[in-house]
mmCIF file of C-alpha atoms in Angstrom:
data_model
loop_
_atom_site.group_PDB
_atom_site.id
_atom_site.type_symbol
_atom_site.label_atom_id
_atom_site.label_comp_id
_atom_site.label_asym_id
_atom_site.label_seq_id
_atom_site.Cartn_x
_atom_site.Cartn_y
_atom_site.Cartn_z
ATOM 1 C CA MET V 1 133.333 177.427 151.598
ATOM 2 C CA LEU V 2 130.810 180.158 150.669
ATOM 3 C CA ALA V 3 130.181 178.316 147.206
ATOM 4 C CA GLY V 4 129.366 175.236 148.912
ATOM 5 C CA LEU V 5 126.673 176.760 151.134
ATOM 6 C CA ALA V 6 125.402 178.673 148.123
ATOM 7 C CA ALA V 7 125.163 175.542 146.067
ATOM 8 C CA LEU V 8 123.452 173.599 149.060
ATOM 9 C CA ALA V 9 120.956 176.563 149.429
ATOM 10 C CA GLY V 10 120.103 176.026 145.262
ATOM 11 C CA ALA V 11 119.616 172.559 145.783
ATOM 12 C CA CYS V 12 117.025 172.992 148.400
ATOM 13 C CA GLY V 13 115.372 175.638 146.599
ATOM 14 C CA PRO V 14 112.069 175.348 144.859
ATOM 15 C CA LYS V 15 112.369 173.576 141.465
ATOM 16 C CA GLU V 16 112.014 175.615 138.263
ATOM 17 C CA ALA V 17 109.003 174.521 136.371
ATOM 18 C CA VAL V 18 109.321 173.883 132.792
ATOM 19 C CA ALA V 19 106.309 174.357 130.522
ATOM 20 C CA PRO V 20 105.763 171.333 128.170
ATOM 21 C CA ARG V 21 105.705 172.085 124.308
ATOM 22 C CA PRO V 22 103.561 170.302 121.929
ATOM 23 C CA ALA V 23 105.023 167.776 120.021
ATOM 24 C CA ALA V 24 104.995 168.192 116.180
ATOM 25 C CA ALA V 25 102.713 166.244 114.642
ATOM 26 C CA ALA V 26 103.898 163.137 112.555
ATOM 27 C CA PRO V 27 103.390 163.548 109.080
ATOM 28 C CA PRO V 28 100.478 161.402 107.957
ATOM 29 C CA ARG V 29 101.752 158.027 106.170
ATOM 30 C CA GLU V 30 99.580 155.983 103.655
ATOM 31 C CA ALA V 31 98.959 152.331 104.691
ATOM 32 C CA ALA V 32 101.077 149.800 102.854
ATOM 33 C CA ARG V 33 98.775 147.857 100.775
ATOM 34 C CA VAL V 34 99.977 144.329 99.593
ATOM 35 C CA ALA V 35 98.183 142.647 96.697
ATOM 36 C CA HIS V 36 97.017 139.140 97.531
ATOM 37 C CA SER V 37 98.046 136.307 95.088
ATOM 38 C CA GLY V 38 96.027 133.102 94.993
ATOM 39 C CA ALA V 39 98.902 131.405 92.914
ATOM 40 C CA ARG V 40 99.945 128.278 94.595
ATOM 41 C CA ARG V 41 103.938 128.841 96.142
ATOM 42 C CA GLU V 42 104.975 125.377 95.106
ATOM 43 C CA ASP V 43 103.851 122.239 93.490
ATOM 44 C CA LEU V 44 102.099 119.502 95.570
ATOM 45 C CA ARG V 45 104.576 116.465 96.270
ATOM 46 C CA LEU V 46 104.263 112.944 96.852
ATOM 47 C CA ILE V 47 104.971 111.921 100.242
ATOM 48 C CA PRO V 48 107.785 109.562 100.847
ATOM 49 C CA ALA V 49 107.151 106.080 100.580
ATOM 50 C CA GLU V 50 108.480 105.551 104.080
ATOM 51 C CA ALA V 51 105.836 108.030 105.663
ATOM 52 C CA TYR V 52 103.232 106.183 103.380
ATOM 53 C CA LEU V 53 104.203 102.926 104.915
ATOM 54 C CA ARG V 54 103.867 104.251 108.312
ATOM 55 C CA THR V 55 100.598 105.116 107.843
ATOM 56 C CA TYR V 56 99.557 102.265 106.216
ATOM 57 C CA LEU V 57 100.569 100.002 109.188
ATOM 58 C CA ARG V 58 99.348 102.235 111.741
ATOM 59 C CA LEU V 59 95.768 102.185 109.946
ATOM 60 C CA PHE V 60 96.349 98.329 110.014
ATOM 61 C CA GLY V 61 96.403 98.208 113.766
ATOM 62 C CA GLY V 62 100.005 99.371 114.448
ATOM 63 C CA LEU V 63 101.481 95.990 112.775
ATOM 64 C CA THR V 64 105.132 95.067 111.159
ATOM 65 C CA LEU V 65 105.305 94.784 107.803
ATOM 66 C CA ALA V 66 105.464 90.616 107.959
ATOM 67 C CA GLU V 67 102.319 90.950 110.448
ATOM 68 C CA ALA V 68 100.415 93.172 107.855
ATOM 69 C CA GLU V 69 101.041 91.087 104.926
ATOM 70 C CA ARG V 70 99.673 87.859 106.964
ATOM 71 C CA ARG V 71 96.657 89.676 107.926
ATOM 72 C CA ALA V 72 96.480 91.411 104.470
ATOM 73 C CA ARG V 73 96.463 87.894 102.693
ATOM 74 C CA GLY V 74 94.341 86.222 104.977
ATOM 75 C CA ASN V 75 92.789 83.009 103.694
ATOM 76 C CA ASP V 76 92.888 84.151 100.079
ATOM 77 C CA GLY V 77 96.445 83.927 99.405
ATOM 78 C CA ALA V 78 97.658 86.312 96.645
ATOM 79 C CA ALA V 79 94.134 86.999 95.668
ATOM 80 C CA LEU V 80 93.939 90.295 97.552
ATOM 81 C CA PHE V 81 97.617 90.902 98.582
ATOM 82 C CA ASP V 82 100.849 89.242 97.053
ATOM 83 C CA ALA V 83 104.134 90.107 99.249
ATOM 84 C CA TRP V 84 105.674 93.218 100.127
ATOM 85 C CA GLN V 85 108.656 92.469 98.047
ATOM 86 C CA ASP V 86 106.131 92.977 94.992
ATOM 87 C CA TYR V 87 105.193 96.498 96.245
ATOM 88 C CA LEU V 88 107.933 98.225 97.648
ATOM 89 C CA ALA V 89 109.975 99.261 94.497
ATOM 90 C CA ALA V 90 106.482 100.180 92.954
ATOM 91 C CA LEU V 91 105.804 102.379 95.965
ATOM 92 C CA GLY V 92 108.974 104.309 94.990
ATOM 93 C CA LEU V 93 111.338 102.785 97.232
ATOM 94 C CA PRO V 94 115.029 102.356 95.967
ATOM 95 C CA ASP V 95 116.102 98.780 95.257
ATOM 96 C CA TYR V 96 119.993 98.715 95.252
ATOM 97 C CA ARG V 97 119.993 94.839 94.274
ATOM 98 C CA LEU V 98 118.911 95.695 90.798
ATOM 99 C CA ASP V 99 120.356 99.574 90.804
ATOM 100 C CA LEU V 100 116.719 101.163 90.847
ATOM 101 C CA PRO V 101 116.864 104.701 92.129
ATOM 102 C CA ARG V 102 114.235 106.192 94.299
ATOM 103 C CA ALA V 103 111.052 107.196 92.231
ATOM 104 C CA THR V 104 110.160 110.838 92.873
ATOM 105 C CA GLN V 105 107.204 110.928 90.464
ATOM 106 C CA THR V 106 104.198 108.986 89.901
ATOM 107 C CA ASN V 107 103.716 106.315 87.440
ATOM 108 C CA ALA V 108 101.089 103.786 86.356
ATOM 109 C CA LEU V 109 102.700 100.895 88.266
ATOM 110 C CA MET V 110 102.918 103.041 91.515
ATOM 111 C CA LEU V 111 99.190 103.964 91.148
ATOM 112 C CA ALA V 112 98.317 100.325 90.557
ATOM 113 C CA ALA V 113 100.355 99.530 93.811
ATOM 114 C CA PHE V 114 98.470 102.121 96.045
ATOM 115 C CA GLU V 115 94.968 100.783 94.487
ATOM 116 C CA ARG V 116 95.793 97.018 95.261
ATOM 117 C CA LEU V 117 97.466 98.007 98.931
ATOM 118 C CA GLY V 118 94.166 100.384 99.918
ATOM 119 C CA ILE V 119 91.694 97.751 98.670
ATOM 120 C CA ALA V 120 93.451 95.036 100.782
ATOM 121 C CA LEU V 121 93.331 97.453 103.687
ATOM 122 C CA CYS V 122 89.753 98.529 103.458
ATOM 123 C CA ASP V 123 88.560 94.721 103.105
ATOM 124 C CA ARG V 124 90.582 93.335 105.899
ATOM 125 C CA ALA V 125 89.667 96.424 108.172
ATOM 126 C CA LEU V 126 85.704 96.042 107.278
ATOM 127 C CA GLU V 127 86.041 92.227 107.949
ATOM 128 C CA HIS V 128 87.786 92.984 111.440
ATOM 129 C CA ASP V 129 85.709 95.809 112.371
ATOM 130 C CA LEU V 130 82.210 94.816 111.009
ATOM 131 C CA LYS V 131 82.242 91.224 110.493
ATOM 132 C CA ALA V 132 83.726 89.481 113.370
ATOM 133 C CA LYS V 133 81.734 86.875 115.091
ATOM 134 C CA GLU V 134 81.824 89.044 118.406
ATOM 135 C CA ARG V 135 81.300 92.687 118.205
ATOM 136 C CA VAL V 136 84.505 94.573 118.370
ATOM 137 C CA PRO V 137 84.659 97.732 120.601
ATOM 138 C CA ILE V 138 84.555 100.849 118.770
ATOM 139 C CA GLU V 139 87.771 101.810 120.304
ATOM 140 C CA ARG V 140 89.666 98.766 119.063
ATOM 141 C CA ARG V 141 88.398 99.047 115.456
ATOM 142 C CA PHE V 142 91.038 100.020 112.905
ATOM 143 C CA ILE V 143 88.788 102.150 110.279
ATOM 144 C CA PHE V 144 85.217 101.638 110.604
ATOM 145 C CA ALA V 145 84.734 103.139 114.165
ATOM 146 C CA PHE V 146 80.791 103.256 113.757
ATOM 147 C CA ASP V 147 78.003 100.747 113.798
ATOM 148 C CA LEU V 148 75.895 100.185 110.797
ATOM 149 C CA PRO V 149 72.101 100.976 111.184
ATOM 150 C CA GLY V 150 69.712 98.465 110.800
ATOM 151 C CA GLN V 151 67.445 100.626 108.391
ATOM 152 C CA GLU V 152 68.122 102.275 105.059
ATOM 153 C CA LEU V 153 70.881 104.836 105.453
ATOM 154 C CA ASP V 154 69.978 108.249 104.284
ATOM 155 C CA GLU V 155 72.404 111.210 103.941
ATOM 156 C CA ALA V 156 71.890 112.500 107.257
ATOM 157 C CA ALA V 157 73.010 109.105 109.037
ATOM 158 C CA PHE V 158 75.599 108.800 106.236
ATOM 159 C CA ALA V 159 77.563 112.457 107.289
ATOM 160 C CA PRO V 160 78.786 111.180 110.794
ATOM 161 C CA ARG V 161 79.825 107.868 109.965
ATOM 162 C CA PHE V 162 81.497 109.560 106.621
ATOM 163 C CA ASP V 163 83.400 112.213 108.908
ATOM 164 C CA VAL V 164 84.966 109.292 111.184
ATOM 165 C CA LEU V 165 86.609 107.849 107.771
ATOM 166 C CA HIS V 166 87.525 111.130 106.567
ATOM 167 C CA ARG V 167 89.148 112.187 109.753
ATOM 168 C CA THR V 168 90.945 108.906 109.584
ATOM 169 C CA PHE V 169 92.390 109.063 106.312
ATOM 170 C CA LEU V 170 92.647 112.773 105.595
ATOM 171 C CA SER V 171 93.099 114.019 109.531
ATOM 172 C CA TYR V 172 90.498 116.711 109.310
ATOM 173 C CA PRO V 173 86.834 117.099 109.575
ATOM 174 C CA ALA V 174 84.548 116.375 106.526
ATOM 175 C CA ARG V 175 82.937 120.009 107.099
ATOM 176 C CA LEU V 176 86.116 121.443 106.302
ATOM 177 C CA ALA V 177 86.345 119.856 102.878
ATOM 178 C CA PRO V 178 85.159 121.022 99.448
ATOM 179 C CA PRO V 179 81.072 121.413 100.028
ATOM 180 C CA ASP V 180 80.355 118.869 97.423
ATOM 181 C CA ARG V 181 82.794 115.972 98.840
ATOM 182 C CA GLU V 182 80.234 114.359 101.167
ATOM 183 C CA GLU V 183 77.507 114.583 98.369
ATOM 184 C CA LYS V 184 79.575 112.761 96.104
ATOM 185 C CA PHE V 185 80.615 110.244 98.421
ATOM 186 C CA PHE V 186 77.068 109.639 99.500
ATOM 187 C CA ALA V 187 76.364 108.939 95.892
ATOM 188 C CA LEU V 188 79.121 106.608 95.704
ATOM 189 C CA TYR V 189 77.792 104.726 98.632
ATOM 190 C CA ALA V 190 74.104 104.652 97.607
ATOM 191 C CA GLY V 191 75.152 103.386 93.996
ATOM 192 C CA THR V 192 77.079 100.618 95.362
ATOM 193 C CA VAL V 193 74.646 99.382 97.682
ATOM 194 C CA THR V 194 72.153 99.511 94.594
ATOM 195 C CA ARG V 195 74.034 97.510 92.222
ATOM 196 C CA HIS V 196 74.831 95.098 94.985
ATOM 197 C CA ARG V 197 70.935 94.688 95.767
ATOM 198 C CA ALA V 198 70.304 94.353 91.830
ATOM 199 C CA LYS V 199 69.203 91.208 90.686
ATOM 200 C CA GLY V 200 71.701 88.859 89.071
ATOM 201 C CA ALA V 201 74.566 90.749 90.959
ATOM 202 C CA ALA V 202 77.885 88.994 91.289
ATOM 203 C CA ARG V 203 77.984 87.124 94.827
ATOM 204 C CA SER V 204 80.091 88.983 97.344
ATOM 205 C CA ARG V 205 81.363 88.396 100.558
ATOM 206 C CA PHE V 206 79.930 91.781 101.758
ATOM 207 C CA SER V 207 76.281 92.816 102.350
ATOM 208 C CA PRO V 208 75.349 95.636 100.187
ATOM 209 C CA ALA V 209 75.751 98.124 102.876
ATOM 210 C CA GLU V 210 79.090 96.688 103.803
ATOM 211 C CA ALA V 211 80.204 97.048 99.924
ATOM 212 C CA GLY V 212 78.965 100.288 100.246
ATOM 213 C CA TRP V 213 81.239 101.405 102.981
ATOM 214 C CA ALA V 214 83.933 99.426 101.469
ATOM 215 C CA ALA V 215 83.698 101.834 98.234
ATOM 216 C CA VAL V 216 83.873 104.824 100.495
ATOM 217 C CA CYS V 217 86.863 103.427 102.193
ATOM 218 C CA TYR V 218 88.337 102.695 98.756
ATOM 219 C CA GLY V 219 87.953 106.204 97.418
ATOM 220 C CA LEU V 220 89.293 107.945 100.570
ATOM 221 C CA VAL V 221 92.569 105.610 100.551
ATOM 222 C CA ARG V 222 93.253 106.559 96.818
ATOM 223 C CA HIS V 223 92.396 110.320 97.532
ATOM 224 C CA PRO V 224 95.327 112.690 96.377
ATOM 225 C CA GLU V 225 95.075 114.256 99.814
ATOM 226 C CA PHE V 226 96.299 110.939 101.320
ATOM 227 C CA HIS V 227 99.334 110.823 98.994
ATOM 228 C CA LEU V 228 100.299 114.371 98.593
ATOM 229 C CA TYR V 229 101.472 117.294 100.609
#
């Protein structure tokens, strides 16, 4: 009992103060230095043919393969677009009927198919967006979601319209592209317009300005960034 009272008295007494001791300073450590390498970690790869086809059909207005073929052929028959069966193997898809494996590298036939399909897309989109009898609202246009000015187009007026196409095909603003890209595409546009206005130029279904924008579209739809990742 006496032991219990002594313990109780000790518990109720003032707490003993313990003076803090300074912590030992940690030894200095040299900050880690990692050398930055600008070398590419992995080579660029060709996007799968299925991804290319999905993008192509979306740019054509979300059509099916059969609908896109009819629209691409238009009234010109096979002059601008043949048939999908002529392009699918060239794009890299396997053809098990002929024992053709999937193509994993580009070749001349594949590049020719990309070019033919790109021209068909740009020409038909331009006809739909800019040459329709009744003006197509901007939000319903496939590619050319802008209007052409009535006067001569300078580089300042070219820039926002080019940005629309750049975002459509390459998915990021033109201002983030290499600094000379816009300048080069404006030179392409201006050169095409000049050639179409020249005396003795071949007849075209497009006006000089329309032909200039078609050429810009050709350049973007065949750009390496559209086909590689």
